[in-house]
Short mmCIF file of C-alpha atoms and ligand atoms in Angstrom, two decimals:
data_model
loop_
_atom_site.label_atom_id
_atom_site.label_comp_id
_atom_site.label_asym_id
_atom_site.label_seq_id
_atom_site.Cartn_x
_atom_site.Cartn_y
_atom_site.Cartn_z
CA UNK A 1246 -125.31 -44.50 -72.39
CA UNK A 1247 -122.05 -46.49 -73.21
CA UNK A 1248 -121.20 -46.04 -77.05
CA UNK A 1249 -120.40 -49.08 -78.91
CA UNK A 1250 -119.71 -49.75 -82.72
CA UNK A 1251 -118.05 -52.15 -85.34
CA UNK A 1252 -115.43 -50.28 -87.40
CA UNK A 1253 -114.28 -51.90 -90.79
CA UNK A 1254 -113.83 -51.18 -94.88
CA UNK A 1255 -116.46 -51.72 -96.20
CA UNK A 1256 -118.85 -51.67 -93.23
CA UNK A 1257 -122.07 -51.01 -94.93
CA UNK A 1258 -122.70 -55.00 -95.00
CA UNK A 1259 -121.82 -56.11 -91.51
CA UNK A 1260 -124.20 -57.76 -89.18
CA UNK A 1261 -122.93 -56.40 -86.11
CA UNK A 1262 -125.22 -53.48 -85.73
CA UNK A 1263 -128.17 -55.58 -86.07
CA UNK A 1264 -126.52 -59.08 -84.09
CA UNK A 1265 -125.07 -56.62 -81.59
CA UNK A 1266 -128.31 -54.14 -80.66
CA UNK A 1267 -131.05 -57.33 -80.58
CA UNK A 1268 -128.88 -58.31 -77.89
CA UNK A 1269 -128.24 -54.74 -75.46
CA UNK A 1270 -131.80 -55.21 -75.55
CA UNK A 1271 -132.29 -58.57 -74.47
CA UNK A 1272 -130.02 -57.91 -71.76
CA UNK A 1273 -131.63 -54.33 -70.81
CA UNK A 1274 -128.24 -52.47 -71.31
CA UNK A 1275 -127.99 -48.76 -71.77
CA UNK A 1276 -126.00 -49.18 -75.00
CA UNK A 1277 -125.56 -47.97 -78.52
CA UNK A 1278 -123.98 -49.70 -80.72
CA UNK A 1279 -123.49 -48.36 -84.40
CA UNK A 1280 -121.05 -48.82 -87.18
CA UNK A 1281 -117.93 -46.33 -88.43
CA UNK A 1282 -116.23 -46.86 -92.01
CA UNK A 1283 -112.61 -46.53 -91.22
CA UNK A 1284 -109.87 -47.22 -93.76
CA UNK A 1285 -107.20 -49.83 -93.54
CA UNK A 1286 -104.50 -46.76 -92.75
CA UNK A 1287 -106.56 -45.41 -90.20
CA UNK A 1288 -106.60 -47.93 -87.71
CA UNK A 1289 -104.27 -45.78 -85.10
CA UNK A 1290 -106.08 -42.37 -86.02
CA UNK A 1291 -109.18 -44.10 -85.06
CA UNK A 1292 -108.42 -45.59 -81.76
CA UNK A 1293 -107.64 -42.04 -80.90
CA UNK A 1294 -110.67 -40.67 -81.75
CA UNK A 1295 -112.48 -43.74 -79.75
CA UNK A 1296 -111.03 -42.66 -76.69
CA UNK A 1297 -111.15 -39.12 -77.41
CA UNK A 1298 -114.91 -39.61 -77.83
CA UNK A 1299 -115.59 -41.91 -74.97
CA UNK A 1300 -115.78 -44.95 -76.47
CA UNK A 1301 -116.55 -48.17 -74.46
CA UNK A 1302 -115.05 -50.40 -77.03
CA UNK A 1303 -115.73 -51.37 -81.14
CA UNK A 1304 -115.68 -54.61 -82.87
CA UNK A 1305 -113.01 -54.85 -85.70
CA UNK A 1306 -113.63 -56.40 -89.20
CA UNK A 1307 -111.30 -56.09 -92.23
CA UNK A 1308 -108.79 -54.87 -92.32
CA UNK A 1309 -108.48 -53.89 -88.98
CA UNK A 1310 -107.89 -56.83 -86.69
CA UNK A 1311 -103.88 -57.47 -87.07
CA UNK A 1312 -103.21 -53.60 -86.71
CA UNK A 1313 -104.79 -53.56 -83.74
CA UNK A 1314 -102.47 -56.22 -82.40
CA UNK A 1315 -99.68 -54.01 -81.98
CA UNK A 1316 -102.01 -51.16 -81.19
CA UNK A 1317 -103.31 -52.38 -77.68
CA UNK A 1318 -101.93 -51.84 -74.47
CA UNK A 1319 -102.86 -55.34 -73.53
CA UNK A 1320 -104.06 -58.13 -75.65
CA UNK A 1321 -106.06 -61.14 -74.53
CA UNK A 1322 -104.06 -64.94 -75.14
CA UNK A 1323 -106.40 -65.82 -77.89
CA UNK A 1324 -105.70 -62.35 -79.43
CA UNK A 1325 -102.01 -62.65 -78.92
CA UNK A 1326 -101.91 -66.68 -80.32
CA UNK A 1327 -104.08 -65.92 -83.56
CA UNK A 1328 -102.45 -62.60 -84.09
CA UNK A 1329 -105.86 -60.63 -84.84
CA UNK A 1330 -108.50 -58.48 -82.68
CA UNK A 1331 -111.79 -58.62 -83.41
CA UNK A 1332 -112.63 -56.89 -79.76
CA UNK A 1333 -111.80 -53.60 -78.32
CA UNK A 1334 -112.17 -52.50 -75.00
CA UNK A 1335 -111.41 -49.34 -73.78
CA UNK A 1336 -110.79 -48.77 -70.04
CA UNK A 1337 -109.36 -45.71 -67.76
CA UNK A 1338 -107.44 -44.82 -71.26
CA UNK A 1339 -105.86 -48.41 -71.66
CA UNK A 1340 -106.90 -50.58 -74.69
CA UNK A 1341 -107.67 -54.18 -74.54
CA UNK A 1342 -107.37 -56.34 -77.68
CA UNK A 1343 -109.40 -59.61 -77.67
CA UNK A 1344 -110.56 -62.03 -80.46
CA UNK A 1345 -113.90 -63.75 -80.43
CA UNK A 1346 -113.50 -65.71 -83.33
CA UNK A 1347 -112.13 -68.49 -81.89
CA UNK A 1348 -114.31 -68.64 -79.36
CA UNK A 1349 -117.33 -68.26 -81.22
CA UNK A 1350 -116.08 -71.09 -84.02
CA UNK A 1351 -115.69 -73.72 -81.14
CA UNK A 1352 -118.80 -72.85 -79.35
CA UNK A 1353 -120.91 -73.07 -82.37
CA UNK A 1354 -118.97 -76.05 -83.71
CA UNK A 1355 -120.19 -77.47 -80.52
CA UNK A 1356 -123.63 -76.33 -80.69
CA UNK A 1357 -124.00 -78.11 -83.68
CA UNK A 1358 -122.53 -81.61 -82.21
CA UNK A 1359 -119.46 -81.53 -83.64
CA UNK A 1360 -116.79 -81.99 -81.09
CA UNK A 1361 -113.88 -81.67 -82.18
CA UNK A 1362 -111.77 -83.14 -79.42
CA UNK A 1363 -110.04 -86.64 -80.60
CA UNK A 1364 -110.64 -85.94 -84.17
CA UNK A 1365 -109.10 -85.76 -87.53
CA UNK A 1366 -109.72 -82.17 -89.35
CA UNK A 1367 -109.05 -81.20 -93.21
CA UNK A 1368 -109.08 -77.35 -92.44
CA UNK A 1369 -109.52 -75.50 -95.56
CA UNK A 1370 -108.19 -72.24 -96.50
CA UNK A 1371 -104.92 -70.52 -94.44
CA UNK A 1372 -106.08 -66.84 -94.04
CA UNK A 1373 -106.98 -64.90 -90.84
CA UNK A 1374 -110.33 -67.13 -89.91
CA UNK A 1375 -108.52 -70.28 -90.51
CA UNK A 1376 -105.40 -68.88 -87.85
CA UNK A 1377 -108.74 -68.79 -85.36
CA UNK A 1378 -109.68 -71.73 -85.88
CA UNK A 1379 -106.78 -73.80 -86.11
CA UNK A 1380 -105.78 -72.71 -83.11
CA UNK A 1381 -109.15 -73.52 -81.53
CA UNK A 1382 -109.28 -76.40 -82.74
CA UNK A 1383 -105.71 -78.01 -81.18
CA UNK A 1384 -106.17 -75.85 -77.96
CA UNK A 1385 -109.60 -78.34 -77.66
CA UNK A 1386 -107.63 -81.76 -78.29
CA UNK A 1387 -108.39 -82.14 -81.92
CA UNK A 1388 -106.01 -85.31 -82.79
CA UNK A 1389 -104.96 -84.16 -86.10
CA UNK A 1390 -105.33 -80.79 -87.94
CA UNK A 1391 -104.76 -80.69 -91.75
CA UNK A 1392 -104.59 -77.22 -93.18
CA UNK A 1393 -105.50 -77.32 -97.21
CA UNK A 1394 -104.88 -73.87 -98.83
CA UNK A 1395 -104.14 -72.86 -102.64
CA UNK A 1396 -101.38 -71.02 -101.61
CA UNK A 1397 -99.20 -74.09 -100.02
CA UNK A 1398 -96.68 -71.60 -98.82
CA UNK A 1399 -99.55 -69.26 -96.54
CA UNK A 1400 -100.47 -73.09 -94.78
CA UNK A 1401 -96.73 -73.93 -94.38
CA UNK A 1402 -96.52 -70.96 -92.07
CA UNK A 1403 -99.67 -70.82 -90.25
CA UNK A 1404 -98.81 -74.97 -89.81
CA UNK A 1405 -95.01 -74.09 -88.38
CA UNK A 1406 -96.72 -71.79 -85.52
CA UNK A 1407 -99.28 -74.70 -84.70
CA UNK A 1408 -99.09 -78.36 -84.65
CA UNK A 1409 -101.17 -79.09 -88.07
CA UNK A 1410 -99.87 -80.59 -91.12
CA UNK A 1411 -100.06 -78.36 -94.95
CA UNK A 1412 -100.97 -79.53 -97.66
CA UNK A 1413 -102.22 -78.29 -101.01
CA UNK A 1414 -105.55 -77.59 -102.85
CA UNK A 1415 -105.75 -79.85 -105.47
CA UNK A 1416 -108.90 -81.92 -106.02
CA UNK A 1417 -107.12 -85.49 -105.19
CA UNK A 1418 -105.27 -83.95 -102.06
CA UNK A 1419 -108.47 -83.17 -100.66
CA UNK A 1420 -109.86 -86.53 -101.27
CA UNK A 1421 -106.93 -88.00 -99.84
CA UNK A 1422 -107.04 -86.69 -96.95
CA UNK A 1423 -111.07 -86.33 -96.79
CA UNK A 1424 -110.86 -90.27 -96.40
CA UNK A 1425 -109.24 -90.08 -92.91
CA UNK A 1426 -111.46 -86.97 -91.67
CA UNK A 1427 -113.84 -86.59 -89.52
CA UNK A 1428 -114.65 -83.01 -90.22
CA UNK A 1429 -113.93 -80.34 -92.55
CA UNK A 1430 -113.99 -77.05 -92.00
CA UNK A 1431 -114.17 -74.54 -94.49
CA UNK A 1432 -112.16 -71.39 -93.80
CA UNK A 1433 -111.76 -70.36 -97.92
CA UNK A 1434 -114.87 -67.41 -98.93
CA UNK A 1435 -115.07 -69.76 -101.65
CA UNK A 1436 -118.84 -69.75 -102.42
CA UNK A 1437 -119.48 -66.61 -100.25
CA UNK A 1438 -122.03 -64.10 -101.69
CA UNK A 1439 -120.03 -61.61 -103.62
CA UNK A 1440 -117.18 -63.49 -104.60
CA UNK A 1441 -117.19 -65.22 -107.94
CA UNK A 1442 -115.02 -68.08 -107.21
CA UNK A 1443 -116.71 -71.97 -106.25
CA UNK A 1444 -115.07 -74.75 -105.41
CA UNK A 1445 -114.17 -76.44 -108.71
CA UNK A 1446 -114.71 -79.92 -107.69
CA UNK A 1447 -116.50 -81.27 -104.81
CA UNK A 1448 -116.23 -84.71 -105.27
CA UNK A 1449 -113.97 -84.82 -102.03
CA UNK A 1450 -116.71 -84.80 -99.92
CA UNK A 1451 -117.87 -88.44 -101.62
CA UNK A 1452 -114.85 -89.64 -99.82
CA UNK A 1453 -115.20 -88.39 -96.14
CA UNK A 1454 -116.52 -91.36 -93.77
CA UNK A 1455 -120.71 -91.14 -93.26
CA UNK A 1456 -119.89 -89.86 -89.28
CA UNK A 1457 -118.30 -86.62 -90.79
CA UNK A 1458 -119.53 -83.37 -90.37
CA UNK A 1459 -118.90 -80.50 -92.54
CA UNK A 1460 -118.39 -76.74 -90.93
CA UNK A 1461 -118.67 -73.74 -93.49
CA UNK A 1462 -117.37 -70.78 -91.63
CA UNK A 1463 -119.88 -68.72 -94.67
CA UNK A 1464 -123.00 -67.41 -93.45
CA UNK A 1465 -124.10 -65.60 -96.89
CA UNK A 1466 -125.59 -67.32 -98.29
CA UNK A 1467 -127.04 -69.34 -95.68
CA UNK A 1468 -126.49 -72.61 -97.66
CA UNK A 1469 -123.04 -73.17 -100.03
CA UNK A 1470 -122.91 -75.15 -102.92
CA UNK A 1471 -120.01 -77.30 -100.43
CA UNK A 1472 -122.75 -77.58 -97.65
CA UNK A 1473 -125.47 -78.82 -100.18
CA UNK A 1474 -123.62 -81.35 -101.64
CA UNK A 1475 -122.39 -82.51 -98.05
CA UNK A 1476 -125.87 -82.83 -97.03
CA UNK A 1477 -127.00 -84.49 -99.86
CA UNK A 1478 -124.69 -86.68 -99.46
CA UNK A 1479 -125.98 -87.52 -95.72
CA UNK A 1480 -123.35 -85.57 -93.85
CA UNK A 1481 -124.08 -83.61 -90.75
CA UNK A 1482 -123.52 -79.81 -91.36
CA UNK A 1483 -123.18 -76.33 -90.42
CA UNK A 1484 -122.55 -72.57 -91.85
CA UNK A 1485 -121.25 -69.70 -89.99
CA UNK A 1486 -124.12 -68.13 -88.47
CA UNK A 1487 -123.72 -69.88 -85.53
CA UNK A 1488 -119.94 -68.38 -84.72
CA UNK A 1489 -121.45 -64.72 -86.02
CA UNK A 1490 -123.32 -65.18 -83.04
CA UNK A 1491 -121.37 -66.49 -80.17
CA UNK A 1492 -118.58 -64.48 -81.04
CA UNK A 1493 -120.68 -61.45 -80.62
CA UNK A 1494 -122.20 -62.49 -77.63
CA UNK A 1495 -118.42 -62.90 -75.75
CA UNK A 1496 -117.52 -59.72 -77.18
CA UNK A 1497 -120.46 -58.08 -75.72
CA UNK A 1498 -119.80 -59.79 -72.39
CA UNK A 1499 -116.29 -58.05 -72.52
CA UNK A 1500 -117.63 -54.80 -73.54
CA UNK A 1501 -120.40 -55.05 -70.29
CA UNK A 1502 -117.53 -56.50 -68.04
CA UNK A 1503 -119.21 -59.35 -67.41
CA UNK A 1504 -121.12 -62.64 -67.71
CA UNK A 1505 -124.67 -61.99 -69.20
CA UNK A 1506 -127.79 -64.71 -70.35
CA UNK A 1507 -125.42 -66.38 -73.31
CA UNK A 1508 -128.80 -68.21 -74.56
CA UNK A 1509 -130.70 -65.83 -74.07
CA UNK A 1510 -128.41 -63.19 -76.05
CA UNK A 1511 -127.90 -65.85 -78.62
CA UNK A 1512 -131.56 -66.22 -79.15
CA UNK A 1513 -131.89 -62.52 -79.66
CA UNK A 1514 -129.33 -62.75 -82.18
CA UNK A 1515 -130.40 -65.11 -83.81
CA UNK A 1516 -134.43 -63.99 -83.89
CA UNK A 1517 -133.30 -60.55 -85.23
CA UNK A 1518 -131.09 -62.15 -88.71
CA UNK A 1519 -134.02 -64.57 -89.04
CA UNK A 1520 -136.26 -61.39 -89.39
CA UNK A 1521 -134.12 -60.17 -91.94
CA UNK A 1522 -134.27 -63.12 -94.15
P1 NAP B 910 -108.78 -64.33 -96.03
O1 NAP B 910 -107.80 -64.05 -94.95
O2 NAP B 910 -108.86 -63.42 -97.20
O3 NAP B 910 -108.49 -65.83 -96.56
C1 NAP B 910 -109.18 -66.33 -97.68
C2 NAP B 910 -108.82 -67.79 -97.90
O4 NAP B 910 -109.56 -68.27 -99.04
C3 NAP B 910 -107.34 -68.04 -98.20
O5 NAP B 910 -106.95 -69.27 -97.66
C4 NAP B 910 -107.35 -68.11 -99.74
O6 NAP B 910 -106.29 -68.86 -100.28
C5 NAP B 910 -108.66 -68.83 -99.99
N1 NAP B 910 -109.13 -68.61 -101.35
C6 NAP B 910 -109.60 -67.44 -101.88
N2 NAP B 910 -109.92 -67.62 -103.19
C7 NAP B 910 -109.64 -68.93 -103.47
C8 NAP B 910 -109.76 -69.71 -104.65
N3 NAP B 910 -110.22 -69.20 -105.80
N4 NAP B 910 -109.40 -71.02 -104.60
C9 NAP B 910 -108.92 -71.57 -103.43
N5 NAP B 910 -108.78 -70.85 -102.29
C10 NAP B 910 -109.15 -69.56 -102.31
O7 NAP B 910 -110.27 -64.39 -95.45
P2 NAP B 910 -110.74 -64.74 -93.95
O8 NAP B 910 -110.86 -63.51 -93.17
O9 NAP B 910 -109.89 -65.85 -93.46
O10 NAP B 910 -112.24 -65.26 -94.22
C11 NAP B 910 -112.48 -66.49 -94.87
C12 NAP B 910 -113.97 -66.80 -94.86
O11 NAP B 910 -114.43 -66.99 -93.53
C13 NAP B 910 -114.84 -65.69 -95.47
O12 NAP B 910 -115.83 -66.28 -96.26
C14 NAP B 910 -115.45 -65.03 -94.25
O13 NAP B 910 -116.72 -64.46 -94.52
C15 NAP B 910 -115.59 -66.21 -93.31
N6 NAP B 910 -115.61 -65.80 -91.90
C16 NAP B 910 -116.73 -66.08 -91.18
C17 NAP B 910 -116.80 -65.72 -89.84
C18 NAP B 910 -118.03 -66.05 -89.05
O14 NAP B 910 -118.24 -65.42 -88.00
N7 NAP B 910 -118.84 -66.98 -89.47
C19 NAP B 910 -115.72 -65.06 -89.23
C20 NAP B 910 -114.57 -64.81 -90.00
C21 NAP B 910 -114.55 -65.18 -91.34
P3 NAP B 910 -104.86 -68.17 -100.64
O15 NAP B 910 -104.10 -68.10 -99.35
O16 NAP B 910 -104.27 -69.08 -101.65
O17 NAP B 910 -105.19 -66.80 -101.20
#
């Protein structure tokens, strides 16, 4: 049996366990897949260990995914480009660094008929999901990519390494630029379970055109304040589950070395959170 697990501080709360083993099973695979609390200075001690215990490969959550850049032998372009690794695989001693993220975000922007390709995006947020899917998001012909973040100086940088525009947070910037978008994509945790902080003023999204579509990269809860006003306001939208899922589903695929049943994995997935709720 191949071992498999996610590895992240805290872990207790992560999904991959669950998103991860509904799937081995769908696809009749003779693995285990668990999860390992490993601190954010422990990153190199661990991959050790991995190997040392046979390892096939681990998922990485915070705050392990940039250390692991510079920890793999070899890392994947998307891994490389967004500087983060989500995806470990380990092979004849040699470590390979991926990142599903991107991936995931694009496929499940698609899924839910938002193609970005052509378009005009108000990003929000400049952290390590929004690197993901910035980068996604040009590398599939989005026409332009606006990158909103409270910090103007964190956008300015991630916007010098790919062809988006910064700007900053304030309530008539976003409605400024809301007016020319076609979708927004939330990248901030504002609104996520947990963390206190909501957006303080949503009337931006009165100001998008009635074609936009409004991606929260949040999947707890289920439904943010930002996606209930967007949809009460008659706007096509989306939360995160959707990337949770395809971005463990490719990362599975690397761990088994190749192609499996994506819908049908997906489906698993998605059947197993839905018994949760
Ligand atoms: P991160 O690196 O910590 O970035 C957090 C972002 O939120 C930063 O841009 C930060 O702005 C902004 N922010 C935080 N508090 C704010 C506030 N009070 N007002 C305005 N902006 C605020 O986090 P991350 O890893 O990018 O994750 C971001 C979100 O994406 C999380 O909710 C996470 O759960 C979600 N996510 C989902 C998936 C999925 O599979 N669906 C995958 C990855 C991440 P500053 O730069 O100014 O601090």
């Amino acid at each position: 049996m191949k071992k498999l697990c996610v590895i992240g501080d805290p872990i207790d709360h992560s999904l991959s366990p669950i998103i991860q083993n509904a799937m081995i099973g769908a696809a009749g695979l003779d693995f285990a897949y668990g999860a390992c609390r490993v601190l954010g200075e422990e990153t190199a001690q661990w991959l050790t260990r991995a190997k040392t215990e046979g390892y096939t490969g681990f998922n990485a959550t915070m705050p392990h995914k940039q250390a692991l850049v510079k920890l793999a032998d070899e890392l994947s372009n998307d891994a490389a480009r967004i500087g983060a690794v989500n995806t470990v695989c380990i092979r004849g001693g040699r470590v390979y660094g991926h990142n599903t993220d991107g991936e995931g975000f694009l496929r499940a922007l698609r899924e839910a008929d938002m193609e970005p390709a052509g378009k005009t995006v108000l990003v929000l947020g400049a952290g390590g999901a929004a690197r993901a899917v910035v980068y996604k998001l040009i590398e599939a012909g989005a026409a332009h990519v606006v990158v909103a973040n409270r910090t103007v100086a964190r956008a300015e940088q991630l916007c010098g390494e790919f062809a988006a525009a910064a700007c900053d947070f304030a309530a008539d910037t976003l409605a400024s630029y809301a007016a020319r978008s076609d979708l927004v994509v939330n990248c901030t945790n504002l609104g996520m379970t947990g963390v206190a902080n909501q957006f303080a003023d949503l009337s931006f999204l009165e100001r998008l055109p009635a074609h936009a579509g409004v991606f929260d990269l949040i999947y707890s809860p289920r439904r943010t304040a930002l996606l209930e006003r967007a949809e009460q306001l008659g706007l096509q939208i989306s939360n995160g589950l959707g990337m949770l899922i395809w971005q463990g589903v490719y990362a599975l695929e690397h761990f088994a070395g190749e192609e499996l049943d994506e819908a049908a994995l997906a489906a698993a997935a998605r059947a197993a959170l839905e018994e949760l709720e």
